[in-house]
XYZ file of C-alpha atoms in Angstrom:
527
model
C -26.594 -16.936 -12.118
C -23.480 -15.002 -11.203
C -21.855 -12.927 -13.936
C -18.299 -11.635 -14.090
C -19.259 -8.348 -12.420
C -20.972 -9.986 -9.442
C -18.110 -12.455 -8.990
C -15.561 -9.631 -9.006
C -17.678 -7.668 -6.550
C -17.991 -10.642 -4.203
C -14.266 -11.384 -4.353
C -13.617 -7.755 -3.468
C -15.957 -8.085 -0.462
C -14.222 -11.306 0.552
C -10.792 -9.697 0.382
C -12.092 -6.919 2.642
C -13.578 -9.425 5.094
C -10.232 -11.221 5.321
C -8.683 -8.067 6.732
C -10.636 -8.346 10.005
C -8.578 -11.283 11.356
C -5.401 -10.027 9.686
C -5.574 -6.626 11.394
C -4.744 -8.177 14.771
C -1.494 -9.710 13.535
C 0.710 -6.572 13.563
C -0.059 -6.173 17.272
C 0.576 -9.883 17.846
C 3.911 -9.673 16.040
C 4.856 -6.554 17.979
C 4.301 -8.293 21.335
C 6.161 -11.410 20.167
C 9.093 -9.205 19.122
C 9.164 -7.560 22.559
C 9.116 -10.959 24.282
C 11.890 -12.223 22.004
C 13.949 -9.084 22.687
C 13.697 -9.537 26.465
C 15.150 -13.047 26.179
C 17.621 -12.249 23.367
C 21.164 -13.104 24.588
C 22.648 -10.112 22.751
C 20.295 -7.670 24.445
C 20.659 -9.395 27.830
C 24.416 -8.967 27.526
C 23.977 -5.205 27.028
C 21.212 -4.941 29.659
C 22.228 -7.442 32.369
C 19.237 -6.576 34.578
C 17.139 -8.633 32.116
C 19.043 -11.775 33.150
C 16.650 -12.575 35.986
C 13.891 -15.173 36.396
C 11.266 -12.410 36.356
C 12.221 -10.977 32.954
C 12.914 -14.412 31.457
C 9.474 -15.563 32.584
C 7.859 -12.368 31.339
C 9.490 -12.844 27.935
C 8.132 -16.393 27.722
C 4.655 -15.209 28.719
C 4.654 -12.448 26.081
C 5.783 -14.834 23.323
C 3.477 -17.771 24.048
C 0.410 -15.773 25.028
C 0.387 -14.072 21.625
C 1.549 -17.121 19.653
C -1.830 -18.547 20.694
C -3.381 -16.250 18.075
C -1.270 -17.803 15.301
C -1.973 -21.317 16.547
C -5.750 -20.687 16.470
C -6.058 -18.645 13.281
C -8.580 -21.149 11.868
C -11.367 -20.151 14.242
C -10.314 -16.482 14.111
C -10.811 -16.534 10.317
C -14.178 -18.303 10.673
C -15.478 -15.608 13.002
C -13.708 -12.695 11.274
C -14.966 -13.512 7.773
C -18.495 -14.112 9.051
C -18.497 -10.712 10.721
C -16.899 -9.048 7.694
C -19.403 -10.427 5.162
C -22.535 -10.125 7.304
C -24.815 -7.260 6.264
C -26.688 -6.974 9.579
C -26.352 -8.293 13.142
C -22.645 -8.943 12.685
C -22.253 -9.990 16.320
C -24.737 -12.831 15.838
C -22.950 -13.969 12.675
C -19.668 -14.139 14.589
C -21.262 -15.966 17.523
C -22.780 -18.578 15.208
C -19.482 -19.042 13.388
C -17.732 -19.918 16.644
C -20.397 -22.518 17.514
C -20.294 -23.992 14.014
C -16.508 -24.306 14.051
C -16.655 -26.213 17.361
C -19.247 -28.573 15.857
C -17.001 -29.155 12.824
C -13.903 -29.727 14.983
C -15.495 -32.224 17.383
C -17.222 -34.025 14.506
C -13.939 -34.617 12.697
C -12.094 -35.741 15.838
C -14.865 -38.158 16.833
C -15.235 -39.540 13.308
C -11.489 -40.138 13.016
C -11.380 -41.768 16.465
C -14.272 -44.126 15.704
C -12.720 -45.163 12.364
C -9.162 -45.595 13.684
C -7.768 -42.745 11.560
C -5.855 -40.939 14.321
C -2.064 -41.183 14.027
C -0.068 -42.007 17.154
C 3.158 -40.240 18.120
C 4.724 -37.172 16.513
C 2.273 -35.465 14.158
C 4.901 -33.412 12.302
C 4.572 -33.934 8.537
C 1.600 -36.317 8.884
C -1.086 -33.855 7.815
C -2.733 -34.102 11.229
C -2.444 -31.621 14.084
C -3.759 -30.895 17.557
C -6.165 -27.986 17.295
C -7.669 -26.650 20.499
C -6.741 -29.950 22.154
C -8.350 -32.136 19.471
C -6.380 -34.205 16.952
C -7.804 -33.628 13.468
C -6.745 -33.285 9.838
C -4.865 -29.992 9.604
C -6.722 -27.807 7.092
C -4.974 -24.608 8.178
C -7.300 -21.623 7.840
C -9.121 -23.065 4.800
C -12.081 -24.650 6.615
C -12.240 -21.600 8.887
C -12.618 -19.453 5.771
C -15.155 -21.872 4.275
C -17.283 -21.858 7.432
C -17.075 -18.070 7.568
C -18.214 -17.725 3.947
C -21.079 -20.256 4.222
C -22.259 -18.916 7.561
C -22.264 -15.333 6.240
C -24.207 -16.410 3.132
C -26.988 -18.095 5.117
C -26.897 -15.336 7.735
C -27.551 -12.676 5.083
C -30.280 -14.814 3.536
C -32.169 -16.044 6.606
C -31.155 -14.142 9.760
C -34.044 -11.682 9.317
C -36.636 -14.395 8.597
C -39.246 -14.596 11.350
C -41.097 -17.898 11.815
C -44.624 -17.968 13.220
C -46.425 -20.001 15.811
C -44.623 -22.814 17.633
C -41.599 -22.375 15.344
C -41.037 -18.727 16.265
C -38.252 -19.692 18.670
C -36.256 -21.129 15.756
C -36.348 -18.130 13.450
C -33.765 -15.449 12.634
C -30.171 -16.274 13.675
C -31.252 -19.620 15.191
C -32.540 -20.651 11.767
C -29.057 -20.046 10.366
C -27.623 -22.248 13.094
C -30.127 -24.995 12.286
C -28.990 -24.919 8.656
C -25.272 -24.712 9.414
C -24.919 -27.386 12.122
C -25.667 -30.287 9.707
C -23.392 -28.592 7.160
C -20.606 -28.431 9.777
C -21.058 -32.116 10.662
C -20.950 -33.109 6.997
C -17.874 -30.887 6.455
C -16.060 -32.572 9.350
C -16.684 -36.033 7.898
C -15.982 -35.184 4.253
C -12.813 -33.196 4.883
C -11.319 -36.111 6.791
C -11.053 -37.839 3.401
C -11.053 -34.914 0.965
C -8.418 -32.695 2.508
C -5.268 -34.926 2.610
C -4.943 -35.117 -1.225
C -5.916 -31.440 -1.532
C -3.327 -30.636 1.114
C -0.652 -32.424 -0.895
C -1.678 -30.552 -4.060
C -1.555 -27.175 -2.294
C 1.763 -27.978 -0.701
C 3.106 -29.091 -4.094
C 1.946 -25.832 -5.722
C 3.602 -23.839 -2.962
C 6.765 -25.874 -3.425
C 6.700 -25.048 -7.151
C 6.424 -21.320 -6.399
C 9.204 -21.458 -3.846
C 11.134 -23.935 -6.006
C 11.130 -21.407 -8.845
C 13.648 -19.528 -6.712
C 14.250 -15.895 -7.457
C 11.875 -15.902 -10.429
C 9.013 -17.156 -8.253
C 9.694 -14.467 -5.659
C 9.812 -11.790 -8.354
C 6.561 -12.872 -10.014
C 4.843 -12.978 -6.628
C 6.100 -9.477 -5.781
C 4.878 -8.110 -9.126
C 1.418 -9.674 -8.809
C 0.964 -8.572 -5.191
C 1.598 -4.956 -6.185
C -0.192 -4.822 -9.562
C -3.433 -6.119 -7.984
C -3.623 -3.280 -5.435
C -5.888 -1.027 -7.583
C -8.456 -3.843 -7.755
C -8.371 -4.465 -4.006
C -7.912 -8.189 -4.724
C -4.252 -8.428 -3.714
C -5.345 -9.829 -0.339
C -6.532 -12.971 -2.129
C -2.952 -13.539 -3.290
C -0.925 -12.919 -0.168
C -3.322 -14.213 2.516
C -3.003 -17.877 1.377
C 0.774 -17.474 1.020
C 1.087 -16.007 4.499
C -1.318 -18.173 6.465
C -1.822 -21.544 4.707
C 0.158 -24.536 3.457
C 0.781 -22.578 0.252
C 3.491 -20.679 2.136
C 5.012 -23.906 3.463
C 4.941 -25.560 6.878
C 7.647 -25.772 9.537
C 7.962 -27.142 13.073
C 9.131 -24.471 15.494
C 9.645 -25.305 19.176
C 7.550 -28.465 18.819
C 4.580 -26.719 17.193
C 3.718 -26.867 13.481
C 3.164 -23.524 11.736
C 1.950 -23.069 8.150
C 2.264 -19.884 6.105
C 5.148 -17.451 5.749
C 4.047 -14.990 8.419
C 3.105 -17.642 10.953
C 6.507 -19.268 10.495
C 8.675 -16.198 10.864
C 6.694 -14.838 13.829
C 7.147 -18.204 15.556
C 10.864 -18.177 14.687
C 11.234 -14.694 16.163
C 9.904 -15.995 19.466
C 12.024 -19.166 19.401
C 15.461 -18.716 21.035
C 16.680 -21.916 19.332
C 16.199 -20.482 15.819
C 19.581 -19.174 14.695
C 18.437 -17.625 11.384
C 15.015 -16.860 9.945
C 13.810 -19.027 7.055
C 14.440 -17.782 3.521
C 10.703 -17.970 2.785
C 10.410 -14.644 4.616
C 11.716 -12.998 1.434
C 8.191 -13.409 0.030
C 7.140 -10.824 2.637
C 9.610 -8.052 1.780
C 7.085 -5.256 1.380
C 9.087 -2.881 3.586
C 11.672 -2.567 0.834
C 9.369 -0.692 -1.526
C 7.421 1.042 1.268
C 10.485 2.579 2.930
C 12.829 3.028 -0.015
C 11.251 2.576 -3.459
C 8.289 4.891 -3.047
C 10.541 7.463 -1.390
C 12.553 7.627 -4.614
C 9.323 7.884 -6.620
C 8.031 10.731 -4.442
C 11.265 12.715 -4.684
C 11.250 12.248 -8.472
C 7.704 13.617 -8.762
C 8.672 16.584 -6.609
C 11.712 17.385 -8.748
C 9.645 17.043 -11.948
C 6.926 19.446 -10.777
C 6.674 22.926 -12.250
C 8.889 25.387 -10.421
C 6.008 27.565 -9.231
C 4.198 24.545 -7.779
C 7.048 22.827 -5.948
C 6.104 24.104 -2.511
C 2.547 22.880 -2.865
C 3.718 19.538 -4.265
C 6.113 19.182 -1.335
C 3.257 19.738 1.100
C 1.228 17.008 -0.622
C 3.787 14.381 -1.647
C 6.118 14.367 1.345
C 3.402 13.555 3.947
C 2.248 10.753 1.645
C 5.820 9.435 1.443
C 6.125 9.720 5.237
C 3.013 7.570 5.746
C 4.572 4.915 3.509
C 7.954 5.058 5.271
C 6.793 5.132 8.886
C 3.709 2.921 8.997
C 3.675 1.205 5.595
C 0.499 2.833 4.219
C 1.344 3.108 0.519
C -1.974 4.121 -1.058
C -1.520 7.907 -0.665
C 1.708 7.980 -2.688
C 0.770 5.134 -5.059
C -2.556 6.682 -6.000
C -0.872 10.028 -6.579
C 0.449 8.606 -9.861
C -1.809 5.609 -10.552
C -4.726 7.632 -11.947
C -2.713 10.266 -13.813
C 0.143 8.071 -15.116
C -0.823 4.352 -15.000
C 2.414 3.430 -16.783
C 4.333 4.448 -13.675
C 2.291 2.030 -11.585
C 3.154 -0.832 -13.941
C 6.831 0.133 -13.709
C 6.426 0.318 -9.929
C 5.060 -3.258 -9.839
C 7.864 -4.529 -12.082
C 10.555 -2.886 -9.938
C 8.971 -4.306 -6.781
C 9.217 -7.808 -8.233
C 12.769 -7.317 -9.493
C 14.114 -6.125 -6.154
C 12.351 -8.914 -4.251
C 14.002 -11.310 -6.688
C 17.353 -9.637 -5.933
C 16.837 -10.274 -2.215
C 16.261 -13.926 -3.087
C 19.387 -14.120 -5.272
C 21.497 -12.700 -2.448
C 19.571 -14.679 0.214
C 18.948 -11.583 2.318
C 16.449 -12.346 5.084
C 14.826 -9.701 7.277
C 11.357 -9.024 8.655
C 9.995 -6.588 6.074
C 6.221 -6.625 6.585
C 5.466 -2.998 7.452
C 6.992 0.454 7.678
C 10.162 1.740 9.313
C 8.805 1.469 12.859
C 7.924 -2.208 12.415
C 11.209 -2.834 10.616
C 13.248 -1.483 13.530
C 11.185 -3.219 16.223
C 11.343 -6.610 14.528
C 14.898 -6.684 13.191
C 17.284 -4.642 15.318
C 16.694 -6.593 18.575
C 17.323 -9.871 16.705
C 20.837 -8.797 15.782
C 22.690 -9.634 12.575
C 22.821 -13.390 13.157
C 19.112 -14.056 12.881
C 18.494 -11.492 10.110
C 20.495 -9.635 7.426
C 18.844 -6.278 8.032
C 21.950 -4.106 7.302
C 22.229 -5.683 3.827
C 18.458 -5.273 3.418
C 18.847 -1.540 4.081
C 21.750 -1.294 1.602
C 19.644 -2.902 -1.148
C 16.791 -0.579 -0.202
C 18.980 2.475 -0.729
C 19.910 1.161 -4.184
C 16.216 0.650 -4.911
C 15.465 4.241 -3.896
C 18.064 5.562 -6.361
C 16.776 3.302 -9.169
C 13.180 4.396 -8.555
C 14.209 8.041 -8.573
C 16.040 7.986 -11.904
C 13.546 5.716 -13.698
C 10.525 7.713 -12.508
C 12.192 11.040 -13.262
C 13.291 9.867 -16.707
C 9.849 8.534 -17.672
C 8.012 11.600 -16.348
C 10.219 13.998 -18.285
C 10.700 11.945 -21.472
C 7.003 11.008 -21.845
C 5.788 14.291 -20.332
C 3.611 12.418 -17.861
C 1.192 14.703 -16.009
C 2.096 13.745 -12.469
C 1.163 15.973 -9.574
C 2.212 19.611 -10.067
C 2.976 19.316 -13.803
C 1.026 21.567 -16.174
C -2.704 21.575 -15.481
C -2.647 18.178 -13.787
C -3.108 18.035 -10.057
C -3.802 15.001 -7.891
C -5.053 16.086 -4.497
C -4.040 14.037 -1.473
C -5.074 14.409 2.136
C -2.649 16.632 4.047
C -2.826 18.286 7.450
C -3.973 21.496 5.746
C -6.826 19.609 4.067
C -7.849 18.181 7.414
C -7.917 21.628 9.051
C -9.836 23.025 6.092
C -12.471 20.299 6.444
C -12.750 21.026 10.151
C -13.287 24.724 9.416
C -15.927 23.907 6.810
C -17.600 21.514 9.239
C -17.726 24.243 11.899
C -19.452 26.573 9.421
C -21.917 23.965 8.193
C -22.358 21.128 10.687
C -24.742 19.328 8.346
C -21.881 18.501 5.981
C -19.837 16.606 8.569
C -16.105 16.489 9.001
C -15.589 14.416 5.869
C -18.491 15.847 3.800
C -20.510 12.671 4.152
C -23.518 14.314 2.493
C -21.519 14.616 -0.740
C -20.499 10.955 -0.489
C -24.069 9.775 0.075
C -25.521 11.986 -2.671
C -22.740 10.961 -5.040
C -23.609 7.321 -4.426
C -27.195 7.952 -5.514
C -28.732 8.715 -2.126
C -29.635 6.604 0.877
C -32.094 4.421 -1.051
C -29.349 3.391 -3.503
C -26.880 2.308 -0.789
C -26.987 -1.317 0.378
C -23.962 -1.516 2.653
C -21.012 0.657 3.708
C -17.823 -0.955 5.019
C -14.127 -0.164 4.945
C -10.766 -1.873 4.667
C -7.489 -0.250 5.733
C -7.649 2.661 3.287
C -10.860 2.346 1.270
C -14.541 2.963 1.815
C -16.235 -0.058 0.222
C -19.867 0.498 -0.730
C -22.406 -1.854 -2.289
C -25.162 -0.102 -4.252
C -28.359 -1.021 -6.123
C -28.003 1.031 -9.332
C -24.531 2.006 -10.675
C -26.142 4.505 -13.074
C -27.054 6.775 -10.160
C -23.419 7.225 -9.078
C -22.071 10.774 -9.532
C -18.284 10.699 -9.203
C -18.012 14.485 -9.479
C -20.191 14.811 -6.372
C -18.127 12.239 -4.489
C -14.979 14.209 -5.363
C -16.278 17.030 -3.134
C -15.236 14.857 -0.169
C -11.597 14.985 -1.427
C -10.923 11.253 -1.878
C -7.587 10.045 -3.234
C -9.365 8.047 -5.911
C -12.552 6.214 -6.868
C -12.721 2.668 -8.237
C -16.073 1.546 -9.692
C -16.880 -2.132 -10.309
C -20.535 -2.318 -11.183
C -22.475 -2.512 -7.930
C -19.286 -2.228 -5.850
C -17.727 1.209 -5.318
C -14.369 1.769 -3.614
C -13.535 5.306 -2.456
C -9.921 5.692 -1.336
C -9.403 7.950 1.685
C -6.293 6.629 3.426
C -5.687 5.507 6.994
C -8.531 7.665 8.432
C -11.134 5.795 6.377
C -12.691 4.190 9.485
C -13.737 7.667 10.657
C -15.251 8.379 7.226
C -17.184 5.104 7.294
C -18.516 5.794 10.783
C -19.664 9.289 9.842
C -21.320 8.105 6.611
C -23.220 5.388 8.500
C -24.241 7.908 11.166
C -25.627 10.232 8.471
C -27.469 7.326 6.806
C -29.179 6.490 10.110
C -30.257 10.107 10.594
C -31.659 10.458 7.077
C -35.378 9.694 6.604
C -36.174 6.448 4.836
């Protein structure tokens, strides 16, 4: 029986697994933006050499070749979640997921054809869609996620089970396939009838959120930010961005569901004159580029005079990572653990300024940092987006953040970085060089002091699995009582979040290197 702790731990693992398919989308969006720029009339007017069949064709190829990823997100999520949740033999889990999704898809199409349930003509708004050439009930990424979760569960349970005798051929990963194929067939039949009313309920809930106007946008912005310390914020924004919850829209004859799918398709569509207002739900660039900059400057100005230079060396690189590439954890965790009140204020201000964008109906692609913001918005001009007004509101947000953070820090004497005895250490270039020097002196420690991480987690025998998301090392352990956070701190993490058998160690954007080194050390250690 699952208790609250195990449920929370599993949801955290699921949110991490969701990141695998999501990670490809920034690259997809980047290529779509380039293709849209090549065919943008405003840019062609400035660069007339683009007005040739070659460049027009190349622009079309770039847009539609990468839009294929958005159109087929269902199977990408099935494979990605299976791989993300699998403990061992991840490649086999992903391979099985692809087979199982094909079985589900062909089952549903055949069942609907035999029972006369296929709709003729335009499928827009009917709840049916053509997926990989087969007309089926459009479940978005939901069934893909469901197949990924079920396949990973049975993979972890039975993929290492060896059968004997004549049945030996059907053991291990084949046994999982034997279990999942009937489940996929049953899912295809049941969801033909189950999903349409569920689809209407989801769409209605999404309409209520969007129908709440500015208040709905503000509440969503607050929740998306306040859930970051738990690592569960992905479970909020993934459905909004990639399912019916974020709405559905026909763009260039193809139906797209979810905020991000819609605006990426609109970017690549020359007939779209202005991006949909639903894009305001994805205005994370505002706080990443502007708000947290104001917060960082405020912390610097509030630091003790004799520590300002050191604080500058720590805070400003963290702010730069937020501005340029949209990685907010370094600066957010610099005040989360020492002054949690500031993080609550940060979440409230995020929601308020997203609501302000909604009130003023300011649309712009605001999904990442400054680099993404420029690449997506500037080539589109000021007709398709309102990016100059977006920047103006961002500058106001930066000023508001600065004065509110500075006022609270000074009035409440909050011990932010560089104030009194408090010091929150972040990863800087100097830290990196210091670790390299230490590693050269004692190669057994490793570049990221993986020995300290492993010992702090209770040793190799206490560690079940080591994975990572974008900024966090996510570890599943047997016995939480064996965890020694002081030992883990020797590896200079930005923070540690413990949730029973699930431990999250925050390192920042280089976490993949930490995870690889830790796993390498675990393999070398004797059992």
